[in-house]
CSV table of N, CA and C in Angstrom, one decimal:
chain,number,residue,atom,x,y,z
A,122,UNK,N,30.5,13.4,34.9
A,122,UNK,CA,29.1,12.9,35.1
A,122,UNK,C,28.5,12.5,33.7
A,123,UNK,N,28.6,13.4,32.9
A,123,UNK,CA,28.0,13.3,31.2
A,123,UNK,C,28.3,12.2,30.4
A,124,UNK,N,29.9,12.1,30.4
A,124,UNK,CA,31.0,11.2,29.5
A,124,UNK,C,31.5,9.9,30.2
A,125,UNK,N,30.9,9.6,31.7
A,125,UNK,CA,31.6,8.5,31.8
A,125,UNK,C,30.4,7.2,31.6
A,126,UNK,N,31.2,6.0,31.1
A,126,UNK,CA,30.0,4.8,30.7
A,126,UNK,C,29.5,4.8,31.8
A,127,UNK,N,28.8,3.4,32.0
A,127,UNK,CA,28.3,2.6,33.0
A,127,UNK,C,29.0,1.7,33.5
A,128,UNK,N,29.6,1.4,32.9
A,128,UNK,CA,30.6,0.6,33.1
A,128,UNK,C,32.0,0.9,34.0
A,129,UNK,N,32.2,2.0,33.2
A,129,UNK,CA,33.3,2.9,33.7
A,129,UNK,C,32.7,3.2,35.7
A,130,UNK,N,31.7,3.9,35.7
A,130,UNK,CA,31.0,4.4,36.9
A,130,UNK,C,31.3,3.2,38.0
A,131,UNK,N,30.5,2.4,37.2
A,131,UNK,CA,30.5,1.0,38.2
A,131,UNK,C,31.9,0.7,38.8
A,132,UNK,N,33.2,0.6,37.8
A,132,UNK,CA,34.0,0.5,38.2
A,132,UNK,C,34.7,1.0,39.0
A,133,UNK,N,34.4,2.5,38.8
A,133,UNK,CA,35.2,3.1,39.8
A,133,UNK,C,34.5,3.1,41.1
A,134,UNK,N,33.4,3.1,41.0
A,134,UNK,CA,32.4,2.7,42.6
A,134,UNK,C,33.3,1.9,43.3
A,135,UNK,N,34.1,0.9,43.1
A,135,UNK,CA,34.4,-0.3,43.5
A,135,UNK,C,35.5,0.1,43.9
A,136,UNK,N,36.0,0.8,43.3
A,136,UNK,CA,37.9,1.7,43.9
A,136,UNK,C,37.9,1.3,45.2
A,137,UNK,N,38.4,1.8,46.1
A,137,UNK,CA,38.9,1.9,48.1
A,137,UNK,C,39.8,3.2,47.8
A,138,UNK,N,41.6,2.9,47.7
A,138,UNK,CA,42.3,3.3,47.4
A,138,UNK,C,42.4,5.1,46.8
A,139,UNK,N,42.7,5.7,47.0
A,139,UNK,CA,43.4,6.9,46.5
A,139,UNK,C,44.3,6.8,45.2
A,140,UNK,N,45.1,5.7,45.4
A,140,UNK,CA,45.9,5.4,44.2
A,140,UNK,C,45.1,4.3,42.8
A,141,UNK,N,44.1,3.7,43.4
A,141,UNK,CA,43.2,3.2,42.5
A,141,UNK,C,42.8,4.2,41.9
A,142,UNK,N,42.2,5.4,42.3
A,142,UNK,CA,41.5,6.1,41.6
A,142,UNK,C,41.7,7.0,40.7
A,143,UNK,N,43.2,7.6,41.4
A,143,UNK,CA,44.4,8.3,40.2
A,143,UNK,C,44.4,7.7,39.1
A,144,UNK,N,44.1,6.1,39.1
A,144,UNK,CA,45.1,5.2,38.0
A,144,UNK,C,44.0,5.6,37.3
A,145,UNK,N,42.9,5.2,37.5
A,145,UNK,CA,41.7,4.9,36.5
A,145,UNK,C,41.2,6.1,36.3
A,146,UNK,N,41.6,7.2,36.8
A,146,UNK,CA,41.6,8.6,36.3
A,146,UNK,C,42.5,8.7,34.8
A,147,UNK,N,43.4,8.4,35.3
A,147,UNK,CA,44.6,8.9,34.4
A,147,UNK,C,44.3,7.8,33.0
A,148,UNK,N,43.8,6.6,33.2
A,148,UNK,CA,43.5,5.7,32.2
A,148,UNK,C,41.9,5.9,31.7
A,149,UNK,N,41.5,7.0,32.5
A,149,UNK,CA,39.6,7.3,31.6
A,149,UNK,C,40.1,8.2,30.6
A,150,UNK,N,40.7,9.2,30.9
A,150,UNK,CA,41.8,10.4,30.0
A,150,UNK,C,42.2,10.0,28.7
A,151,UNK,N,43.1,8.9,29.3
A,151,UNK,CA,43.9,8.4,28.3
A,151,UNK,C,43.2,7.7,27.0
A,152,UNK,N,42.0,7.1,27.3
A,152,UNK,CA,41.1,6.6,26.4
A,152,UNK,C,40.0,7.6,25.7
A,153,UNK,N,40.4,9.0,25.9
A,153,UNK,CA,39.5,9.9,25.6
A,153,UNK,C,40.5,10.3,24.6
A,154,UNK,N,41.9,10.5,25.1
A,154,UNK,CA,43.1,11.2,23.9
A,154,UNK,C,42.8,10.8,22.5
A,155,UNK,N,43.0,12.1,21.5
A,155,UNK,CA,41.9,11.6,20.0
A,155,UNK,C,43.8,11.5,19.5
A,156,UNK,N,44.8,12.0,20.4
A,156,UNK,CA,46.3,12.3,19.3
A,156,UNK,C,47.3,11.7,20.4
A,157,UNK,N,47.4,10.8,20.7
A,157,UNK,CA,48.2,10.0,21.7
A,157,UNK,C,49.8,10.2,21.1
A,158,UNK,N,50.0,11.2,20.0
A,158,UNK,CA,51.3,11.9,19.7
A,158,UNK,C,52.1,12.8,20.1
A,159,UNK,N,50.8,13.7,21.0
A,159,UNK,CA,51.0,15.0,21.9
A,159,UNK,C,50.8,14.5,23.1
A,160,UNK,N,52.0,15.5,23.8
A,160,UNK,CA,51.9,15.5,25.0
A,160,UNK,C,50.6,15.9,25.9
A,161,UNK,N,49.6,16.8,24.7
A,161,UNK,CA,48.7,17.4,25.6
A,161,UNK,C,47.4,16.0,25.0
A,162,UNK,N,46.8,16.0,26.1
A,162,UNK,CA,45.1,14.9,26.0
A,162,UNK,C,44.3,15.7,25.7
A,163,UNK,N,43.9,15.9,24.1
A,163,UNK,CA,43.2,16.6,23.5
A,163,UNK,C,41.4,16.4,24.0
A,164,UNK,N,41.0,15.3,24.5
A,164,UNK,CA,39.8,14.5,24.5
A,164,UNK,C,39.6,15.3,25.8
A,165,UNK,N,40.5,15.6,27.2
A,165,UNK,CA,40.3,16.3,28.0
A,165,UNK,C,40.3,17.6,28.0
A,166,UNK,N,41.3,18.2,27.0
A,166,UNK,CA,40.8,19.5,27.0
A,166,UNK,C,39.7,20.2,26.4
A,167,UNK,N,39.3,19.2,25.1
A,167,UNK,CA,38.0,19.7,24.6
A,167,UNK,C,36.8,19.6,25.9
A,168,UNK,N,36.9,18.2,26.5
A,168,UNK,CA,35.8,18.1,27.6
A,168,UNK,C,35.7,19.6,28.8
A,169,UNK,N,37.1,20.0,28.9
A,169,UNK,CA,37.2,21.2,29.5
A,169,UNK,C,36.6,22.6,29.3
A,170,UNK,N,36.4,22.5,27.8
A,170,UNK,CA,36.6,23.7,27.1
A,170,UNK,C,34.7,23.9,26.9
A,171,UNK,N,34.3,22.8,26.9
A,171,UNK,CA,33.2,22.6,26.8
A,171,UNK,C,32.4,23.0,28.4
A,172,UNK,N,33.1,22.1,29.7
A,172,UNK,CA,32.6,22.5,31.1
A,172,UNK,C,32.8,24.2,30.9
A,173,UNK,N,33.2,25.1,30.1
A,173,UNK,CA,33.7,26.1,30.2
A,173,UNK,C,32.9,26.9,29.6
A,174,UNK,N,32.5,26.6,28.9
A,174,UNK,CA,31.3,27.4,27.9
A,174,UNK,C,30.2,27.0,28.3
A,175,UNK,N,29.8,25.8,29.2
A,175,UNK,CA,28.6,25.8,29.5
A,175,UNK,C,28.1,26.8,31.4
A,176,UNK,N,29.3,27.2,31.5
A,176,UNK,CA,29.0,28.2,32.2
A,176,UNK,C,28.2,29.4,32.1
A,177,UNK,N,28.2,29.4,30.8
A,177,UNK,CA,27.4,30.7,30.2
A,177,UNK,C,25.8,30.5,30.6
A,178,UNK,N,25.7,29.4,31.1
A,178,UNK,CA,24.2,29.2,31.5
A,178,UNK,C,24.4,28.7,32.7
A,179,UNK,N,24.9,29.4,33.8
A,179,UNK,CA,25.0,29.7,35.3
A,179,UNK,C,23.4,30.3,35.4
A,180,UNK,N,22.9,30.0,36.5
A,180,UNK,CA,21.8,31.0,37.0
A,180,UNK,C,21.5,30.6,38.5
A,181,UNK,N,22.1,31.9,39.2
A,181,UNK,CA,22.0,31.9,40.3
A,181,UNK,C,23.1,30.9,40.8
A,182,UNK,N,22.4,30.2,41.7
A,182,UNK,CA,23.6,29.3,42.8
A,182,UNK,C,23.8,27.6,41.9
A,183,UNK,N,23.0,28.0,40.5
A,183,UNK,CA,23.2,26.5,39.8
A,183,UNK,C,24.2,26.9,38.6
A,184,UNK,N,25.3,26.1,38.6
A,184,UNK,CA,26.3,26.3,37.6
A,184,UNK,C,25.8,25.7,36.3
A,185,UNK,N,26.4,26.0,35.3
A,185,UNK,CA,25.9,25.9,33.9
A,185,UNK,C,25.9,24.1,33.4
A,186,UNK,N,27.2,23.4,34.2
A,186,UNK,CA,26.9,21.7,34.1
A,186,UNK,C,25.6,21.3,34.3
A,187,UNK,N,25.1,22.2,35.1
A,187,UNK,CA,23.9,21.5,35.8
A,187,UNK,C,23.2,21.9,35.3
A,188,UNK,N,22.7,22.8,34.5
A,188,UNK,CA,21.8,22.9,33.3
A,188,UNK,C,21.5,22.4,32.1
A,189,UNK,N,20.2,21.5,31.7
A,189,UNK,CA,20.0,20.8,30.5
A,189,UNK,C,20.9,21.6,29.4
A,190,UNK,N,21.2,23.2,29.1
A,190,UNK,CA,21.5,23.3,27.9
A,190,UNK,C,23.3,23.1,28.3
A,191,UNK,N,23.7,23.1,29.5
A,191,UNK,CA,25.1,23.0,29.4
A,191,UNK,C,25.2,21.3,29.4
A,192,UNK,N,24.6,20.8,30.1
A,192,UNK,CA,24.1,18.8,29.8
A,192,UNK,C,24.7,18.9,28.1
A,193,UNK,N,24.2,19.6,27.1
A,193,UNK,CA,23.9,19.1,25.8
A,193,UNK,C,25.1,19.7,25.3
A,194,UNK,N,25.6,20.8,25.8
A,194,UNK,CA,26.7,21.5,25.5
A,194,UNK,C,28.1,20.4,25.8
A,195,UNK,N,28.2,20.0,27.0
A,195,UNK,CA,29.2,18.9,27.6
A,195,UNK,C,29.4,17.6,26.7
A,196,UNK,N,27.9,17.0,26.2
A,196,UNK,CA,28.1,15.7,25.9
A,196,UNK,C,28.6,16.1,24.2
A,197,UNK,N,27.4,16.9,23.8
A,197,UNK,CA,27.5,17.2,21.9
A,197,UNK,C,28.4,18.4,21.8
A,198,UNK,N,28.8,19.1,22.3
A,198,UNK,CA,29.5,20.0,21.9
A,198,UNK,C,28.7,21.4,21.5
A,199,UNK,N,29.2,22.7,20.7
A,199,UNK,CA,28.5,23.7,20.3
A,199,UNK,C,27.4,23.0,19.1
A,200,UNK,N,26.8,23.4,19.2
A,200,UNK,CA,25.6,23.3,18.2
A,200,UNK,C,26.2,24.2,16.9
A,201,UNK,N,25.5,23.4,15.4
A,201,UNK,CA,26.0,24.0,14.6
A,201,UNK,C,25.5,25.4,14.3
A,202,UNK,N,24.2,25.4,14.8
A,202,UNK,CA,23.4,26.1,14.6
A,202,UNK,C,21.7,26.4,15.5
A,203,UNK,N,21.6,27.9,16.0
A,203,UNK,CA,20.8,28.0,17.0
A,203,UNK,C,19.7,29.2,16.3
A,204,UNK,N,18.8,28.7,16.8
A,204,UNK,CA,17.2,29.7,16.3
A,204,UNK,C,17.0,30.1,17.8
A,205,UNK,N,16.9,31.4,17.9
A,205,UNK,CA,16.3,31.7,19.3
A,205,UNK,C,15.5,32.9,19.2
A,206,UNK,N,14.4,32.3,20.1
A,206,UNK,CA,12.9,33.0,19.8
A,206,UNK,C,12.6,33.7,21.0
A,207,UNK,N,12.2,34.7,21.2
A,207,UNK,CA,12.0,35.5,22.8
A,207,UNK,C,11.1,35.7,23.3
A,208,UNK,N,10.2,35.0,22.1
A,208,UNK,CA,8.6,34.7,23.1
A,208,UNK,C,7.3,35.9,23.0
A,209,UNK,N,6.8,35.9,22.4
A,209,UNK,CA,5.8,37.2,22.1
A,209,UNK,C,4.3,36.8,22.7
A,210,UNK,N,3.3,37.4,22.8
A,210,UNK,CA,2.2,37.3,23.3
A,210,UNK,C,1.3,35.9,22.9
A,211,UNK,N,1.9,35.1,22.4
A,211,UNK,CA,1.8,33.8,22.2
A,211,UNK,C,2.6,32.2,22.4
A,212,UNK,N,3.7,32.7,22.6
A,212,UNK,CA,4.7,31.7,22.9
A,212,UNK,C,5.2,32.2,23.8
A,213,UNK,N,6.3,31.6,24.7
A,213,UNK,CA,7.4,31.5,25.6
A,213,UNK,C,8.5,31.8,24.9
A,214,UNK,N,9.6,32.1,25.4
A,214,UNK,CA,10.9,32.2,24.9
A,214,UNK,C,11.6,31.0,25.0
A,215,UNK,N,12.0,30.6,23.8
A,215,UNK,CA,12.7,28.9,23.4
A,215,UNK,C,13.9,28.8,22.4
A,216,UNK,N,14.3,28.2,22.2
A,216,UNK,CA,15.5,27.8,21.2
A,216,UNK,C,15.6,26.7,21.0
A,217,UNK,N,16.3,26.5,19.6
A,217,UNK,CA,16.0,25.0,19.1
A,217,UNK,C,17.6,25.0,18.6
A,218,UNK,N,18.5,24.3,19.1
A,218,UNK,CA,19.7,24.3,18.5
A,218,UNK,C,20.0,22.5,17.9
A,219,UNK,N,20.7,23.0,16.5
A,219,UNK,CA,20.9,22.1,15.8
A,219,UNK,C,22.0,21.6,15.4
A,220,UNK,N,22.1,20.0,15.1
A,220,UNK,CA,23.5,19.4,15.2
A,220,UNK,C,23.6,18.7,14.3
A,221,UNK,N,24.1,19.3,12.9
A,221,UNK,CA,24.2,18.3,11.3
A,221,UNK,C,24.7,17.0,11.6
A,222,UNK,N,25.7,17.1,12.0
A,222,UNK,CA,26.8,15.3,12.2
A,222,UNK,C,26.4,14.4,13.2
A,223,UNK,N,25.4,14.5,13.7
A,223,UNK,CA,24.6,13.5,14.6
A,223,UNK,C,23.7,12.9,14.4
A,224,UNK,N,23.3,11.6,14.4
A,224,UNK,CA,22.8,10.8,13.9
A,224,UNK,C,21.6,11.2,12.7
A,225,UNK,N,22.8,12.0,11.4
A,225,UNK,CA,22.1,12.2,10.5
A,225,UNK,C,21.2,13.8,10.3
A,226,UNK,N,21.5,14.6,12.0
A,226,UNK,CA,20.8,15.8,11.8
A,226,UNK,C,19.8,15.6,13.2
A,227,UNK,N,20.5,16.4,14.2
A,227,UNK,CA,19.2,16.3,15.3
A,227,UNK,C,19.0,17.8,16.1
A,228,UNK,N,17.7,17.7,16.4
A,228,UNK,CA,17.7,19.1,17.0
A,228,UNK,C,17.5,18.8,18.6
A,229,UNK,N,17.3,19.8,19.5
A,229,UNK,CA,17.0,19.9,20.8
A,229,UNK,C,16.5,21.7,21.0
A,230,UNK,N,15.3,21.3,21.6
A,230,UNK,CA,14.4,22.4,22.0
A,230,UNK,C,14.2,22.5,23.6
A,231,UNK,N,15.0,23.5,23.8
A,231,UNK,CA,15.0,24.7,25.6
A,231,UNK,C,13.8,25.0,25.1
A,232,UNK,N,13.1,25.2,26.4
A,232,UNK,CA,12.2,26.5,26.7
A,232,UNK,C,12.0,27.1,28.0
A,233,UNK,N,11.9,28.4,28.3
A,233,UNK,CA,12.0,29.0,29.5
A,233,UNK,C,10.6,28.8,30.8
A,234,UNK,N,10.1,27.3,30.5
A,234,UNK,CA,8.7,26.8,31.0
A,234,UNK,C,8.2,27.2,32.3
A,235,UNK,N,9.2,27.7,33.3
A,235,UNK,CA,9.3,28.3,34.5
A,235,UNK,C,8.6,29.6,34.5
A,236,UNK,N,8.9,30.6,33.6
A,236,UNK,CA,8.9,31.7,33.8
A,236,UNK,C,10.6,32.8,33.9
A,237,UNK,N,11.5,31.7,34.3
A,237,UNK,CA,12.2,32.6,34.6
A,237,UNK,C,13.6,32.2,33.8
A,238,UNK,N,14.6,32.4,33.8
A,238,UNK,CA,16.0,32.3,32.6
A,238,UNK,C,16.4,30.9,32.3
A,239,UNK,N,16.2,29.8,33.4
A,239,UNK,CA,16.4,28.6,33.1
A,239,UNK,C,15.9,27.9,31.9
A,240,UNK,N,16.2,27.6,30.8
A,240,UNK,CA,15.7,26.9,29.5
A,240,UNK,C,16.0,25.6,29.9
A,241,UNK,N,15.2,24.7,29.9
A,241,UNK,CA,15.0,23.6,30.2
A,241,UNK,C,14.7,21.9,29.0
A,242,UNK,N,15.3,21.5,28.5
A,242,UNK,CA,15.1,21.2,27.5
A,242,UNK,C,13.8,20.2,27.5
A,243,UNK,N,12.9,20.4,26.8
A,243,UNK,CA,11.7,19.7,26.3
A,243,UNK,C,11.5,19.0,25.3
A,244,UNK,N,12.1,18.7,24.1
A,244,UNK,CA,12.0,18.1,23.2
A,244,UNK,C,13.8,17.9,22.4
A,245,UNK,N,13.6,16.4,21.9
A,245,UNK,CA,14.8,16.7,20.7
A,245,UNK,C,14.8,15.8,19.6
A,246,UNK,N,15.2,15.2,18.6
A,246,UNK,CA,15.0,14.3,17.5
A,246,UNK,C,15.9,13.2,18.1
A,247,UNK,N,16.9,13.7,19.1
A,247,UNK,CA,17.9,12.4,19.5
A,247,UNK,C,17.4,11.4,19.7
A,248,UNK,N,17.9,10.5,19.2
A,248,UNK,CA,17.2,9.1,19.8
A,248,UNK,C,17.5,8.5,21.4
A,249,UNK,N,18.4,9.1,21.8
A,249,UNK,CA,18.5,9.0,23.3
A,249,UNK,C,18.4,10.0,24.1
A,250,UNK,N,17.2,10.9,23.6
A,250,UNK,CA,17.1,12.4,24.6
A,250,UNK,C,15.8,12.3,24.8
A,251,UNK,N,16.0,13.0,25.7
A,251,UNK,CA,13.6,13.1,25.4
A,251,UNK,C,12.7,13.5,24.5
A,252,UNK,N,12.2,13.1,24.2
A,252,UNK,CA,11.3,12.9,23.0
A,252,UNK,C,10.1,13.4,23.6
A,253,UNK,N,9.2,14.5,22.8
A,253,UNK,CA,7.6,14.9,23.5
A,253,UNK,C,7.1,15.4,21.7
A,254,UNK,N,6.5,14.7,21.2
A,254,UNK,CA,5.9,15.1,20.1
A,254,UNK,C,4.9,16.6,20.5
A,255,UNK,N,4.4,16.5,21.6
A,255,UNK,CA,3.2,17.8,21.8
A,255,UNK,C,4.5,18.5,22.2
A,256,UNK,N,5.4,19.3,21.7
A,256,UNK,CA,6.3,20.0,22.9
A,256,UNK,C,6.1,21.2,22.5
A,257,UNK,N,5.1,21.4,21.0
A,257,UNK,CA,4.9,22.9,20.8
A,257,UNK,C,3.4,23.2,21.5
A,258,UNK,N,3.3,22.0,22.3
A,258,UNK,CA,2.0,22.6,23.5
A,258,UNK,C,2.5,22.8,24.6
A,259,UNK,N,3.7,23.2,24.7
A,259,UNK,CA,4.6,23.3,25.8
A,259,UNK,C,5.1,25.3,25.9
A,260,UNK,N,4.7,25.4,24.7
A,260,UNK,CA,5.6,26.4,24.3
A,260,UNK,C,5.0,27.6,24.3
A,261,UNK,N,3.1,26.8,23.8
A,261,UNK,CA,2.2,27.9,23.4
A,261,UNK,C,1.4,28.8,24.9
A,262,UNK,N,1.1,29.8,24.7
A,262,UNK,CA,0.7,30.6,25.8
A,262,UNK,C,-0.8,30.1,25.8
């Protein structure tokens, strides 16, 4: 859902076949492989390894894919670096994790806006993520 284009999507919309789909399975993989030297498709197993750690943010009957911070976890990988705040008689509990090798240095800010363990992301510097300049009026009690 995270890693495939638009293009890619569209196309496979258009499949019928069972063996269509295999093919253009086996050929999305293959264009992900970073070492086409190994037997193993490195590009899929990191994407794996990634659906796998973003489990860690399961809650309840919603699996961790389906959470904004496993969303960010899937597409960018581990963050270099994470600040996490637990929210005192003025703020919420949030986290801002940070990603040096991305376009130059970007962050993304969870916050628990609900009330309850889901961190939801509210702000980020990405140029293709959501953007909320007020997001520390998001935060404040």
């Amino acid at each position: 859902t995270y890693i495939i284009t638009r293009s890619e999507k569209k196309a496979y919309n258009k499949l019928s076949s069972l063996d269509e789909k295999v093919k253009f399975l086996a050929e999305f993989w293959d264009k992900r492989d970073s070492d086409l030297q190994t037997p193993l498709n490195e590009g899929r197993e990191e994407y794996l390894s990634r659906v796998e750690y973003a489990s860690r943010f399961d809650i309840g009957m919603k699996k961790g894919w389906q959470t904004d911070r496993g969303r960010i976890i899937i597409t960018y990988g581990e963050a270099d670096e994470y600040v996490r705040e637990f929210g005192d008689i003025n703020t919420i509990p949030h986290e801002t994790w940070y990603y040096n090798n991305i376009q130059g240095g970007v962050s993304f800010v969870f916050a628990a806006t609900g009330g309850g363990q889901e961190y939801r992301l509210i702000h980020s510097t990405h140029r293709n993520e959501l953007q909320n300049h007020n997001w520390l009026d998001l935060i404040t009690r």
